[in-house]
Short mmCIF file of C-alpha atoms and ligand atoms in Angstrom, two decimals:
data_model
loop_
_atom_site.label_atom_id
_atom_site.label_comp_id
_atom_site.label_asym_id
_atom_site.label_seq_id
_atom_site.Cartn_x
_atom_site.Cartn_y
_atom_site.Cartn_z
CA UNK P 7 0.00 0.00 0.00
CA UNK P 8 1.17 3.50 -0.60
CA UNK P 9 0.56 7.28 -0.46
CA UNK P 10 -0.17 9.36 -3.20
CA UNK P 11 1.88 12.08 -3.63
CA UNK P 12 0.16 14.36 -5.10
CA UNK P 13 -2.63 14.64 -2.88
CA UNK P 14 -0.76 13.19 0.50
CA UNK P 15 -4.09 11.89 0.81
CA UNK P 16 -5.72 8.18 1.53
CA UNK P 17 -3.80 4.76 1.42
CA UNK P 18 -4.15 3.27 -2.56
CA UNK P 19 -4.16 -0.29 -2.86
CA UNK P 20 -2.84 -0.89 -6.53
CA UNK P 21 -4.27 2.39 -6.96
CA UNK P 22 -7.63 2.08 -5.45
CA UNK P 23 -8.30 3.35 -1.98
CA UNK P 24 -9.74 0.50 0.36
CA UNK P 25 -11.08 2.69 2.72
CA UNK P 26 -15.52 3.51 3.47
CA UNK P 27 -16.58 6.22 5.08
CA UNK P 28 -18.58 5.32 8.71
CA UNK P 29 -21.45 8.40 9.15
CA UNK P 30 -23.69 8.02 12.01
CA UNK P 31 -26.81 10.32 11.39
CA UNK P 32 -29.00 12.82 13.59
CA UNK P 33 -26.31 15.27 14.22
CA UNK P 34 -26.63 18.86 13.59
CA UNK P 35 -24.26 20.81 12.18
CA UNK P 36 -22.68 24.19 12.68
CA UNK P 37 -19.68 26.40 12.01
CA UNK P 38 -18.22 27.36 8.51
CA UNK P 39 -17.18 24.99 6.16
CA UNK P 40 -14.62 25.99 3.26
CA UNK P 41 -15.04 25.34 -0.28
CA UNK P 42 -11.94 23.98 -2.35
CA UNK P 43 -11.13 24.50 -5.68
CA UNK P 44 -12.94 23.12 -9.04
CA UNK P 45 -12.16 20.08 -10.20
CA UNK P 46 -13.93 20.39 -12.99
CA UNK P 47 -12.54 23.99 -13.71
CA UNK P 48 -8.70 22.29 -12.75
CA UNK P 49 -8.62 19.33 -15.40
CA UNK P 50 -8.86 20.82 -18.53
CA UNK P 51 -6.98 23.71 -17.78
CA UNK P 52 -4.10 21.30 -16.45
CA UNK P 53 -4.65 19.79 -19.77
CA UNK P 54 -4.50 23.29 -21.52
CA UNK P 55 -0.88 23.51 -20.34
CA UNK P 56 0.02 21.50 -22.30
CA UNK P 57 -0.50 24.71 -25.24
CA UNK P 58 1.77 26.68 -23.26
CA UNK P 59 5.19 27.52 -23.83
CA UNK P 60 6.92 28.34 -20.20
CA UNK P 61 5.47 27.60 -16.95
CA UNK P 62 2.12 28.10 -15.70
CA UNK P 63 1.76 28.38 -11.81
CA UNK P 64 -1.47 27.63 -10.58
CA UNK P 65 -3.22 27.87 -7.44
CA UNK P 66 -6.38 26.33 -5.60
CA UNK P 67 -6.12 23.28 -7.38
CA UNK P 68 -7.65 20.22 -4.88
CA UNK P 69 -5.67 17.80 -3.61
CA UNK P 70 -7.37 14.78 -5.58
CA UNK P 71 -7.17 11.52 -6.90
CA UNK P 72 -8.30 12.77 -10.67
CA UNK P 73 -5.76 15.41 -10.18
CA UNK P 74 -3.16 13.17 -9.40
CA UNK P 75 -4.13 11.27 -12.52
CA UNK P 76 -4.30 14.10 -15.00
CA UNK P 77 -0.92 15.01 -14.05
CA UNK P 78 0.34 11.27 -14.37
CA UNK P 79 -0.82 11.60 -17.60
CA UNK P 80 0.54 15.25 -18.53
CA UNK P 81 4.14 13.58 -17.41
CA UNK P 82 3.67 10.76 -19.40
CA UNK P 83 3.07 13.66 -22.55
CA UNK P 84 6.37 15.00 -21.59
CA UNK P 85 5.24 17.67 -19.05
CA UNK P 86 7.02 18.53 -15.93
CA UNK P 87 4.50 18.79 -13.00
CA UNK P 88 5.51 19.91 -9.45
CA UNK P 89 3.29 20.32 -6.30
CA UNK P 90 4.98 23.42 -4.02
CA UNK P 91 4.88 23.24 -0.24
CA UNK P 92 2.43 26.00 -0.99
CA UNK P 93 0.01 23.63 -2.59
CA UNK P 94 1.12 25.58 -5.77
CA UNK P 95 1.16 23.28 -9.30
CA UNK P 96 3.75 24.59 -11.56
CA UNK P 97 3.66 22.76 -15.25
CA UNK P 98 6.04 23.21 -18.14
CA UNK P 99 6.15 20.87 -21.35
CA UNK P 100 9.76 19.48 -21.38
CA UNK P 101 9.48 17.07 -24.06
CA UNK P 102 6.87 18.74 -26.98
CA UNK P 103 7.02 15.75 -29.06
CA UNK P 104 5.25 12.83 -27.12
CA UNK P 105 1.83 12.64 -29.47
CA UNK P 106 -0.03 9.81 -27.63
CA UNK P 107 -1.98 9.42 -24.52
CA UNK P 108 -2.10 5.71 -23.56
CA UNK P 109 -5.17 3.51 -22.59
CA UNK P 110 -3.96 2.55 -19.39
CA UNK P 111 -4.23 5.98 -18.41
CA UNK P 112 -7.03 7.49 -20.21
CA UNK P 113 -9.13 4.64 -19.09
CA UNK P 114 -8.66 6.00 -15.33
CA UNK P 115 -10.42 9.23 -16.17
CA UNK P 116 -12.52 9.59 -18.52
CA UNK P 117 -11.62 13.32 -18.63
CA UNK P 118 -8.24 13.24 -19.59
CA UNK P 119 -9.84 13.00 -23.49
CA UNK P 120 -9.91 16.62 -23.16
CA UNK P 121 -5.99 16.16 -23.93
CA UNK P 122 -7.24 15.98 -27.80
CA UNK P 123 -7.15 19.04 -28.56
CA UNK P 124 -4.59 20.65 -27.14
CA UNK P 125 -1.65 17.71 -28.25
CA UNK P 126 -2.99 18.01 -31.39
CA UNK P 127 -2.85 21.90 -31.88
CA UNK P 128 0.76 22.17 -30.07
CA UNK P 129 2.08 19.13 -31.52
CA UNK P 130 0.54 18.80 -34.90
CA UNK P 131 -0.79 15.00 -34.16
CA UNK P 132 -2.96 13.26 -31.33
CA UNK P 133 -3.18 9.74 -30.64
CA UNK P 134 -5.75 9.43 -28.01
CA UNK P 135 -7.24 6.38 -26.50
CA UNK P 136 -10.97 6.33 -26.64
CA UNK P 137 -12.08 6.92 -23.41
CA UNK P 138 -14.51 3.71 -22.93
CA UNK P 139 -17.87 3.21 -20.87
CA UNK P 140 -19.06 4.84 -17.95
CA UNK P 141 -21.39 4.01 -15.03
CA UNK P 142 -23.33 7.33 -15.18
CA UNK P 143 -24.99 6.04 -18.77
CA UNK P 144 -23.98 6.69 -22.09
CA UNK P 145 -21.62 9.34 -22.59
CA UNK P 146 -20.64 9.46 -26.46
CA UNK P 147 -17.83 11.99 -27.39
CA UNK P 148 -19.37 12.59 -30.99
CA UNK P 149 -19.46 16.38 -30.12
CA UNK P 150 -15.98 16.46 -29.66
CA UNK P 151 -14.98 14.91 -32.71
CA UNK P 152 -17.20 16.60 -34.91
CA UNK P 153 -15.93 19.97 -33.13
CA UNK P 154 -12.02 18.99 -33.74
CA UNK P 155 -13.26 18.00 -37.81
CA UNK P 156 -15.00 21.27 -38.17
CA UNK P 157 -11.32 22.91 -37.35
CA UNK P 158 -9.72 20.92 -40.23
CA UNK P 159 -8.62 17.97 -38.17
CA UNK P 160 -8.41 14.83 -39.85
CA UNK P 161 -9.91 12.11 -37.87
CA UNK P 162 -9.07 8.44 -38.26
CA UNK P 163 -9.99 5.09 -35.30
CA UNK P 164 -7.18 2.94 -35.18
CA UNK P 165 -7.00 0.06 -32.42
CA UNK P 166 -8.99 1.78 -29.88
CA UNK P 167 -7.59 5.35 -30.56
CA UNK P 168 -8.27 8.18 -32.15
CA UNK P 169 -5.67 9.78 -34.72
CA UNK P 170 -6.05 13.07 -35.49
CA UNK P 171 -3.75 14.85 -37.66
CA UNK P 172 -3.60 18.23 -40.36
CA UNK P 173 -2.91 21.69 -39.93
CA UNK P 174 -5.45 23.39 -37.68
CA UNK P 175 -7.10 25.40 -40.17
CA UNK P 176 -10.16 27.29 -37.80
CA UNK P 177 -14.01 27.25 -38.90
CA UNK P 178 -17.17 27.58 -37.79
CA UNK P 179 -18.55 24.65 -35.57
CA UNK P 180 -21.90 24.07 -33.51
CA UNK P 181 -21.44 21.73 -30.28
CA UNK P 182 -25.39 21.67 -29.29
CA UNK P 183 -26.40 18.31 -28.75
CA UNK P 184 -29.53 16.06 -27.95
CA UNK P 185 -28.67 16.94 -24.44
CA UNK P 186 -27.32 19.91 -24.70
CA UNK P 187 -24.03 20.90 -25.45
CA UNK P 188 -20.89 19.23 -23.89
CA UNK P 189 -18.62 20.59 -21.42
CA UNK P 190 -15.57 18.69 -22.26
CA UNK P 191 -16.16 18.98 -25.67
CA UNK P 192 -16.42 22.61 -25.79
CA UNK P 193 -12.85 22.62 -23.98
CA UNK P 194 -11.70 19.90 -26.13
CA UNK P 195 -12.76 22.08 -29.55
CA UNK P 196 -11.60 25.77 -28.07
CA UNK P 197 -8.01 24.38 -26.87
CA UNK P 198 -7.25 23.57 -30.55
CA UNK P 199 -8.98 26.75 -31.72
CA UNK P 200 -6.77 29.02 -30.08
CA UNK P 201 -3.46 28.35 -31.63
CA UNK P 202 -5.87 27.70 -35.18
CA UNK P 203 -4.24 29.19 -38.25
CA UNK P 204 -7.54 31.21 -38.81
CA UNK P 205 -10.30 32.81 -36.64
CA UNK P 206 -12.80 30.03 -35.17
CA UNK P 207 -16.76 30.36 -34.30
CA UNK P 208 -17.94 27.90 -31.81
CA UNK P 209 -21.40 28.27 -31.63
CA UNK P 210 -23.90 26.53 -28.95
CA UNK P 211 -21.15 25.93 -26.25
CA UNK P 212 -21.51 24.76 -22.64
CA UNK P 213 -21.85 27.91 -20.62
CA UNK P 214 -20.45 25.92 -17.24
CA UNK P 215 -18.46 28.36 -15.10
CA UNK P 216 -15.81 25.83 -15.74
CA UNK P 217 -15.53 26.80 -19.33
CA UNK P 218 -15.20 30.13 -18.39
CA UNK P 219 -12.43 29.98 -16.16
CA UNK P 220 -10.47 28.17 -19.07
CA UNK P 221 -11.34 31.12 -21.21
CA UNK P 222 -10.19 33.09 -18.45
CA UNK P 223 -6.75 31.07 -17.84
CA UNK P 224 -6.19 30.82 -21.98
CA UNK P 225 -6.67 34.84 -22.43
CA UNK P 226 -3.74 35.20 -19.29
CA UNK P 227 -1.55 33.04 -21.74
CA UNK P 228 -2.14 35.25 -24.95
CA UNK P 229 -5.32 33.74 -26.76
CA UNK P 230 -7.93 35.81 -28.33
CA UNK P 231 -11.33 34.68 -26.88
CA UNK P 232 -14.23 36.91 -26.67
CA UNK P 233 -17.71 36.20 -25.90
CA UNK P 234 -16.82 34.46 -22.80
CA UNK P 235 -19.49 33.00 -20.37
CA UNK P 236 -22.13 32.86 -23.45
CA UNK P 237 -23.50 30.59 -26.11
CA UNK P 238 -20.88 31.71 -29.06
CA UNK P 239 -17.13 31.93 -28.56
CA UNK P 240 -15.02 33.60 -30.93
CA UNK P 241 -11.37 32.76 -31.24
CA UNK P 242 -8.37 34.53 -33.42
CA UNK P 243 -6.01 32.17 -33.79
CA UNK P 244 -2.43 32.94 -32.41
CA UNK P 245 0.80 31.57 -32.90
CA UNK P 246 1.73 30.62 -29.05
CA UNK P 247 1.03 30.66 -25.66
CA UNK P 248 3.11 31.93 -22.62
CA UNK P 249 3.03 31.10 -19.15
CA UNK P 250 0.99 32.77 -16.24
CA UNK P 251 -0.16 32.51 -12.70
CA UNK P 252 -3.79 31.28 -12.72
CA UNK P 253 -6.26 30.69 -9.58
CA UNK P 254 -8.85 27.92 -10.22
CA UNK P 255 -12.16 28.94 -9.23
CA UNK P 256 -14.47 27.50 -6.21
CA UNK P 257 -16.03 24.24 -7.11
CA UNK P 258 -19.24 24.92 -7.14
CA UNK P 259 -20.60 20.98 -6.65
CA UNK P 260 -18.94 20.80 -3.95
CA UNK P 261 -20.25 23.99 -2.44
CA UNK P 262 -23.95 22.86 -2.86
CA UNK P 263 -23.20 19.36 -1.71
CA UNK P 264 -22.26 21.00 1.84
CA UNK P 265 -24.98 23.75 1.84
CA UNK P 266 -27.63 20.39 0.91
CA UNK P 267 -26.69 18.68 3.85
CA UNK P 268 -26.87 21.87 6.28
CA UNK P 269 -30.37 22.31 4.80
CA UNK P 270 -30.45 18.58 5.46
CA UNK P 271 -29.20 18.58 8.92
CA UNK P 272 -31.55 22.20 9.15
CA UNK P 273 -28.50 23.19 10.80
CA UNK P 274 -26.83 26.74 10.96
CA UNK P 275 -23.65 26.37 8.13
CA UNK P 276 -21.94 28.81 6.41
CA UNK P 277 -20.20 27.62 2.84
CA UNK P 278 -17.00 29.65 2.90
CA UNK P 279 -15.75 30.38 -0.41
CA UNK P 280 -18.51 30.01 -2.85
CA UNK P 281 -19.89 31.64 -5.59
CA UNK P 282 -23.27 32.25 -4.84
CA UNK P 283 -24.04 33.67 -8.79
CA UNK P 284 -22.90 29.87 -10.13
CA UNK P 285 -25.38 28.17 -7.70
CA UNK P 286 -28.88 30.06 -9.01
CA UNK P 287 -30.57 27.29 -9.76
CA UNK P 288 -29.61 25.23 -6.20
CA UNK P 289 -30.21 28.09 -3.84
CA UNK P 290 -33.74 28.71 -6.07
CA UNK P 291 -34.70 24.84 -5.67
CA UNK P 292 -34.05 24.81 -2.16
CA UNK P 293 -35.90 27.85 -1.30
CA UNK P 294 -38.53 26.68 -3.02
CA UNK P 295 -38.62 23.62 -0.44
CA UNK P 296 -38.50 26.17 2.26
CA UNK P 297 -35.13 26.59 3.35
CA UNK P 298 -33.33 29.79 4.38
CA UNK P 299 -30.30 30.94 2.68
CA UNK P 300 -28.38 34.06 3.53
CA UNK P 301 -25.37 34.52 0.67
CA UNK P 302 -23.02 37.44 0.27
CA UNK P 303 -20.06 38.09 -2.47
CA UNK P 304 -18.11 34.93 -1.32
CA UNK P 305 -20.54 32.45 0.88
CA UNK P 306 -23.50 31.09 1.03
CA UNK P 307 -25.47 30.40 4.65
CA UNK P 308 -28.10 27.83 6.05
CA UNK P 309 -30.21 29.29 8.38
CA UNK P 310 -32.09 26.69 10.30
CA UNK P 311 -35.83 26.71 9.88
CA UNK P 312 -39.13 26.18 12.32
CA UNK P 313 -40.71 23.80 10.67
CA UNK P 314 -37.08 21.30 10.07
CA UNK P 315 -38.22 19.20 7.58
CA UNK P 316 -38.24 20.81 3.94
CA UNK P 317 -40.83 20.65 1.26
CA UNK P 318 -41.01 18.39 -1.26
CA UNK P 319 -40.00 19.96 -5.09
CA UNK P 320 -39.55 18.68 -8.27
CA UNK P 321 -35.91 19.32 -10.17
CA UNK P 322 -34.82 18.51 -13.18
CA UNK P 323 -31.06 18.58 -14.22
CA UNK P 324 -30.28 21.09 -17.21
CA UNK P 325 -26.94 22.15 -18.35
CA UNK P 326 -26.31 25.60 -16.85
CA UNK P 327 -27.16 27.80 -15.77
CA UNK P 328 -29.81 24.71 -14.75
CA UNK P 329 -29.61 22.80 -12.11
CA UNK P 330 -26.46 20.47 -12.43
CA UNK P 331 -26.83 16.75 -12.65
CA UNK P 332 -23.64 16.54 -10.32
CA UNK P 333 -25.66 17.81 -7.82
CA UNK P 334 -28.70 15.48 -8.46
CA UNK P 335 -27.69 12.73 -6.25
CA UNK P 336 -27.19 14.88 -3.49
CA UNK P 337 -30.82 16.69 -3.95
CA UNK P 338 -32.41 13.40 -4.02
CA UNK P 339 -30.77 12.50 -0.49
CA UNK P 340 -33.03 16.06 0.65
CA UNK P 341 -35.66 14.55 -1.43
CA UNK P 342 -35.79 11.36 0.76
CA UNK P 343 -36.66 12.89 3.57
CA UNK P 344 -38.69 15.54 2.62
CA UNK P 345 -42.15 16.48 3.47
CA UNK P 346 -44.43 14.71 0.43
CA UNK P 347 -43.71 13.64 -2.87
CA UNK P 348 -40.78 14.61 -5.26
CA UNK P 349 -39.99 13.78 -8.84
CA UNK P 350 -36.96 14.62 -10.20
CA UNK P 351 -35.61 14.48 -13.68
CA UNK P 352 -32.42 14.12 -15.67
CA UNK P 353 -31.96 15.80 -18.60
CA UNK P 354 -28.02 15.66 -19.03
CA UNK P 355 -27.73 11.58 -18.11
CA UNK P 356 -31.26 10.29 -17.91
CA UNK P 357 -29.42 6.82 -16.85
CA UNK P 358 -27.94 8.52 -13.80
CA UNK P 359 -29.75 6.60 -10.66
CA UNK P 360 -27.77 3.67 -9.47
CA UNK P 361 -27.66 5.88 -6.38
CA UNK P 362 -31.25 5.61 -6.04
CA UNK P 363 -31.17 1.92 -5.08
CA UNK P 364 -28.71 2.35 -2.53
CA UNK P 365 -30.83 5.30 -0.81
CA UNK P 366 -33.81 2.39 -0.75
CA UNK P 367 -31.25 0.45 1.26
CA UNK P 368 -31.38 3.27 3.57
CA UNK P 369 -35.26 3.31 3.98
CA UNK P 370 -36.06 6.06 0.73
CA UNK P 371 -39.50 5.29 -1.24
CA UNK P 372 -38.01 6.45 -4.70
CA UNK P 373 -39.15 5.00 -7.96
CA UNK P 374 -37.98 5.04 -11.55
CA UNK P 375 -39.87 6.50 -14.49
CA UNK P 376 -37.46 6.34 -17.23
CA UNK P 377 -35.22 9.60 -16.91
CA UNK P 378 -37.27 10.71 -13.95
CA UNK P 379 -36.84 9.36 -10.23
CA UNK P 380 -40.15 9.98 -7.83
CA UNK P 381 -39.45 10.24 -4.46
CA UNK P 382 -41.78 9.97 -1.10
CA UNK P 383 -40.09 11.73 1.70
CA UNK P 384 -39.93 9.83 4.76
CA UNK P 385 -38.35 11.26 8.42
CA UNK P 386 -37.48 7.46 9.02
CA UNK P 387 -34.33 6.81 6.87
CA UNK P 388 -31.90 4.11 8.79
CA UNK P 389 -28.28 3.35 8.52
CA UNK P 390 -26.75 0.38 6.08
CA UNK P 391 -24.10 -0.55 4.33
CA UNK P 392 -24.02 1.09 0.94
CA UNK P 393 -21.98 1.00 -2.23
CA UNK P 394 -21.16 4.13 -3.85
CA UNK P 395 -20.98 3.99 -8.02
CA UNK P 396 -19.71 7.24 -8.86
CA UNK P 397 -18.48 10.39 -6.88
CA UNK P 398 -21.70 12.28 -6.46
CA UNK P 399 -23.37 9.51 -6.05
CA UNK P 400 -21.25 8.76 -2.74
CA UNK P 401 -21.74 12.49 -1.96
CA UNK P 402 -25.61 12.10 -2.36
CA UNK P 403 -25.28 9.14 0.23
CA UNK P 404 -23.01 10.47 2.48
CA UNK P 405 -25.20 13.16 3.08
CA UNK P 406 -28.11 10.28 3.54
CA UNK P 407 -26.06 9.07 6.18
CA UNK P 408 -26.32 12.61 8.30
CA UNK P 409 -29.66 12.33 8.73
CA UNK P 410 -30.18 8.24 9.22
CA UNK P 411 -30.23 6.62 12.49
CA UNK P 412 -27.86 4.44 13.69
CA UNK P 413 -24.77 3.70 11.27
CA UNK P 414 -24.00 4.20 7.28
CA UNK P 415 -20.84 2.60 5.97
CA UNK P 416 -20.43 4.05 2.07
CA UNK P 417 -18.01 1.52 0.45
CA UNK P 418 -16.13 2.53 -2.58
CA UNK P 419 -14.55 5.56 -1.09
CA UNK P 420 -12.04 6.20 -4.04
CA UNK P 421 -15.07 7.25 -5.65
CA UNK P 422 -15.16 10.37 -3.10
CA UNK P 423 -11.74 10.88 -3.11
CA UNK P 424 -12.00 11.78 -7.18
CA UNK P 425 -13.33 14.51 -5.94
CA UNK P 426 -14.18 16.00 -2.69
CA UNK P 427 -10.87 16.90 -1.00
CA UNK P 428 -10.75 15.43 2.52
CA UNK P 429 -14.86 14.87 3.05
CA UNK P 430 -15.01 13.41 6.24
CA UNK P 431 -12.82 16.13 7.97
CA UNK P 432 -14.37 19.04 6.86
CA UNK P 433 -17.65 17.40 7.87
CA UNK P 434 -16.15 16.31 11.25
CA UNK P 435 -15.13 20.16 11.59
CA UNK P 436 -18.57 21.55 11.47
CA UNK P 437 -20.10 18.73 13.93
CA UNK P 438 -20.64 15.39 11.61
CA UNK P 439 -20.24 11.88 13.27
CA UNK P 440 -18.35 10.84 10.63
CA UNK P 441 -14.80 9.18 10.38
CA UNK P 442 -13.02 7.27 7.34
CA UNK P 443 -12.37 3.47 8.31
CA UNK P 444 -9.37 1.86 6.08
CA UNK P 445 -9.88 -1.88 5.84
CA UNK P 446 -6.40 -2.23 4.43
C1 EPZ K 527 -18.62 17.20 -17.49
O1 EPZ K 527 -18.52 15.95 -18.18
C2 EPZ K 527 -18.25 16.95 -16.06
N1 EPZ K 527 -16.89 16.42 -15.98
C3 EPZ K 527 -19.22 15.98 -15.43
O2 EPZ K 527 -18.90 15.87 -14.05
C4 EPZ K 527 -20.63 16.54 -15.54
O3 EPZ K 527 -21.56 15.62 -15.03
C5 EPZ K 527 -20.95 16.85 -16.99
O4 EPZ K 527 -19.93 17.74 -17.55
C6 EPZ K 527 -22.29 17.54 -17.19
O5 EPZ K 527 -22.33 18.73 -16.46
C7 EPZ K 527 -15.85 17.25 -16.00
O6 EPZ K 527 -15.98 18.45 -16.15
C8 EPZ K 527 -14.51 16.66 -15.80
P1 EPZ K 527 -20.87 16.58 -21.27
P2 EPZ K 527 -18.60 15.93 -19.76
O7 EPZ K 527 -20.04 16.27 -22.45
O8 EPZ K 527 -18.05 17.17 -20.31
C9 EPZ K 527 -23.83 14.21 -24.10
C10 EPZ K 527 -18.32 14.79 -12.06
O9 EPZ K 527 -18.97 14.05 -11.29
N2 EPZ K 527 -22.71 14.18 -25.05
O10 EPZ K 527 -21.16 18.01 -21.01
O11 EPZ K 527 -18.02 14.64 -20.21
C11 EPZ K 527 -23.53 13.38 -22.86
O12 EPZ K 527 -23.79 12.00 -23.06
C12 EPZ K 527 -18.44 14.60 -13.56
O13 EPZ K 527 -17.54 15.65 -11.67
C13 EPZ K 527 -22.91 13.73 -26.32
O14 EPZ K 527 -24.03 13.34 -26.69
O15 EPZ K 527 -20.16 15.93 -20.00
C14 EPZ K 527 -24.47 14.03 -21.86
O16 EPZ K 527 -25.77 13.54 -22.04
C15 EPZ K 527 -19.28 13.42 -13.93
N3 EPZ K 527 -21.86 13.73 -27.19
C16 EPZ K 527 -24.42 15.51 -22.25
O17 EPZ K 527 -23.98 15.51 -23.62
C17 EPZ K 527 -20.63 14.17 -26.83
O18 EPZ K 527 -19.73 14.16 -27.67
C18 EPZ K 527 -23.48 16.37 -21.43
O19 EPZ K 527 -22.21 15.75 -21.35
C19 EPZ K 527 -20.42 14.64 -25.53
C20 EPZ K 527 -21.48 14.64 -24.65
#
């Protein structure tokens, strides 16, 4: 068993932590709890180093396992990645002529795809593995390519790869899809635009906050973006990139995951560190179920109600500035025990409810109507044992576990560790029962 380094976080079993996190529910909660920075907003601009000539310094970026793997994999393409005592990450490409990103590592993370682009419009070529299935449904990366084509790329499938190759000539491309547009994609597509030969149009991109902060960080390195935070980005082309200092942006999942389970918990919480104006759609949902925020430039607060208990609402999942799916999980926990009846719907990965049978393990009444979940709140959820598929999906039963009685063990843990930093001691620091238990 050993360490990893990057995050000096939990013990990794051939790379998988063996640990589950114990909660033990009916506490409330109180104090301030601080936010760390996006993952989400953190991987592709790590991967947008990789455009850069010089180092990039950046800051806020979580100690995590998916962090840890993008940068195994921006080493293995030849970059140079060092974690100051500061918590700094300073990246430089040493070696600009590795073209390929592996299986073995791209299968990890399915997020390190978002390497396409940027190989390819630094380097001239990309070999990229396919990134394979996914346990949150189907998740296709047809956008992308046909994004990277409508640049000039050249786009060829060999043994489980994609090889793209040609001069990246600039053009106009739409990224809307059947559910919406794609947040990866739009990254993967505007990476390669930005050192394109000729001025791009990408028209019906994701709007994430994420996507703006790589705007952000690509415009402190020299590109020409305008029209950032909308629909339509347009990009001049330029020849190179320089390095800059960058700070990554609050994640904002994280954020409502911890103000959910204060509303939860109906216990007094502030959320140090967020952006209340990227979490419209959560603070609107929950104060339509009757709870009490307070927010201000930098935090959002939970004040505890009369009544305890929320409302029952209905949510459904849009890209943003909707209500995010990676928050959907963690809503249907506040769902579950909830005053009446719920339904919630998915309109970003209608297949995204393993989590729902592990709540009924818990005592939830939820039932499936294809991409829609209806849920009976009940005050009686109890403690199990519960596996958690995917990272929000331990989130959304961690937070379960605050409000069961008796025990919850959430097996699976290296799910949470993708990507909440340290869960269980921030938790711990604002009044949880809750303690990791390594079975190593
Ligand atoms: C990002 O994934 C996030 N990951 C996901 O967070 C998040 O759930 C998702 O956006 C939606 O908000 C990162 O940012 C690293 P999409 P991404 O492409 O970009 C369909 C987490 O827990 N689609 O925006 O891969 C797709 O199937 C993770 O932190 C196509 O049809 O998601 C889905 O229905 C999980 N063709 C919708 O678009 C494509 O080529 C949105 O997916 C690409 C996507």
């Amino acid at each position: 068993m050993h360490r990893s380094l990057l995050t000096g976080g939990s013990p990794v079993l051939g790379g998988v932590s063996v640990d589950r996190i114990r909660v033990r529910g009916g506490r409330g909660l109180q104090g301030a709890i601080a936010v760390s920075g996006s993952k989400n907003s953190a991987l592709p601009i790590l991967a947008a180093t990789l455009l850069v000539d010089g180092p990039v310094r950046l800051r806020n970026v979580p100690y995590l396992s998916d962090v840890d793997n993008m940068c195994r994999i921006l080493k293995a393409l030849g970059m140079r990645v060092d974690r100051h005592a500061n918590g700094d990450l300073e990246l430089e490409a040493v070696d600009k002529t590795v073209q390929q990103a592996p299986y073995e590592l791209v299968r990890t993370m399915r997020a390190s795809f978002v390497v396409l682009g940027a190989i390819w419009a630094r380097r001239g070529q990309a070999v990229v593995s396919y990134p394979g299935g996914c346990v949150i449904g189907h998740r296709p990366v047809d956008l992308h390519i046909k994004g990277l084509t409508g640049l000039g790329g050249r786009i060829v499938t060999r043994d489980g790869y994609v090889v793209l190759t040609g001069p990246v000539q600039g053009g106009t491309v739409f990224l809307g899809g059947n559910y919406g547009s794609t947040v990866l994609g739009t990254a993967n597509v505007l990476m390669a635009a930005v050192l394109g030969r000729g001025p791009s149009i990408l028209e019906g991109v994701a709007m994430e906050p994420e996507i703006e902060d790589l705007c952000h960080f690509l415009n402190a390195c020299g590109a020409r973006i305008r029209g950032i935070g909308g629909h339509c980005l347009v990009v001049d082309g330029v020849d190179n990139l320089h390095g800059c200092e960058w700070t990554i942006i609050p994640d904002r999942i994280e954020a409502g995951t911890f103000l959910i389970g204060a509303v939860m918990t109906n216990s007094p919480v502030t959320v140090m560190g967020a952006r209340p104006e990227h979490l419209l759609a959560v603070v609107d949902r929950l104060q339509a179920a009757g709870a009490q925020i307070e927010s201000g430039p930098d935090f959002l607060r939970n004040l505890p109600t009369r009544s305890g208990r929320v409302a029952a609402v209905d949510m459904t999942t849009l890209p943003y500035p909707g209500f995010p799916t990676d928050l959907q999980a963690q809503f249907m926990a506040l769902m579950a025990q909830a005053k009446g009846v719920s339904v919630i719907t998915e309109k970003v990965y209608p297949e995204r409810f393993i989590h729902a049978a592990e709540m009924q393990r818990l005592g939830a009444r939820i039932r499936r109507e294809g991409p829609s979940a209806i849920i009976e709140g009940s005050d009686r959820l109890t403690g199990a044992p519960v596996m958690a598929s995917d990272l929000r999906a331990s989130a959304g039963l961690v937070l379960a576990g605050l409000v069961a009685s008796g025990h919850t063990d959430v097996r699976r843990v290296y799910h949470i560790d993708r990507g909440y930093e340290r869960i269980e001691q921030k938790l711990q620091d604002i009044g949880a029962d809750i303690e990791r238990i390594s079975d190593g």
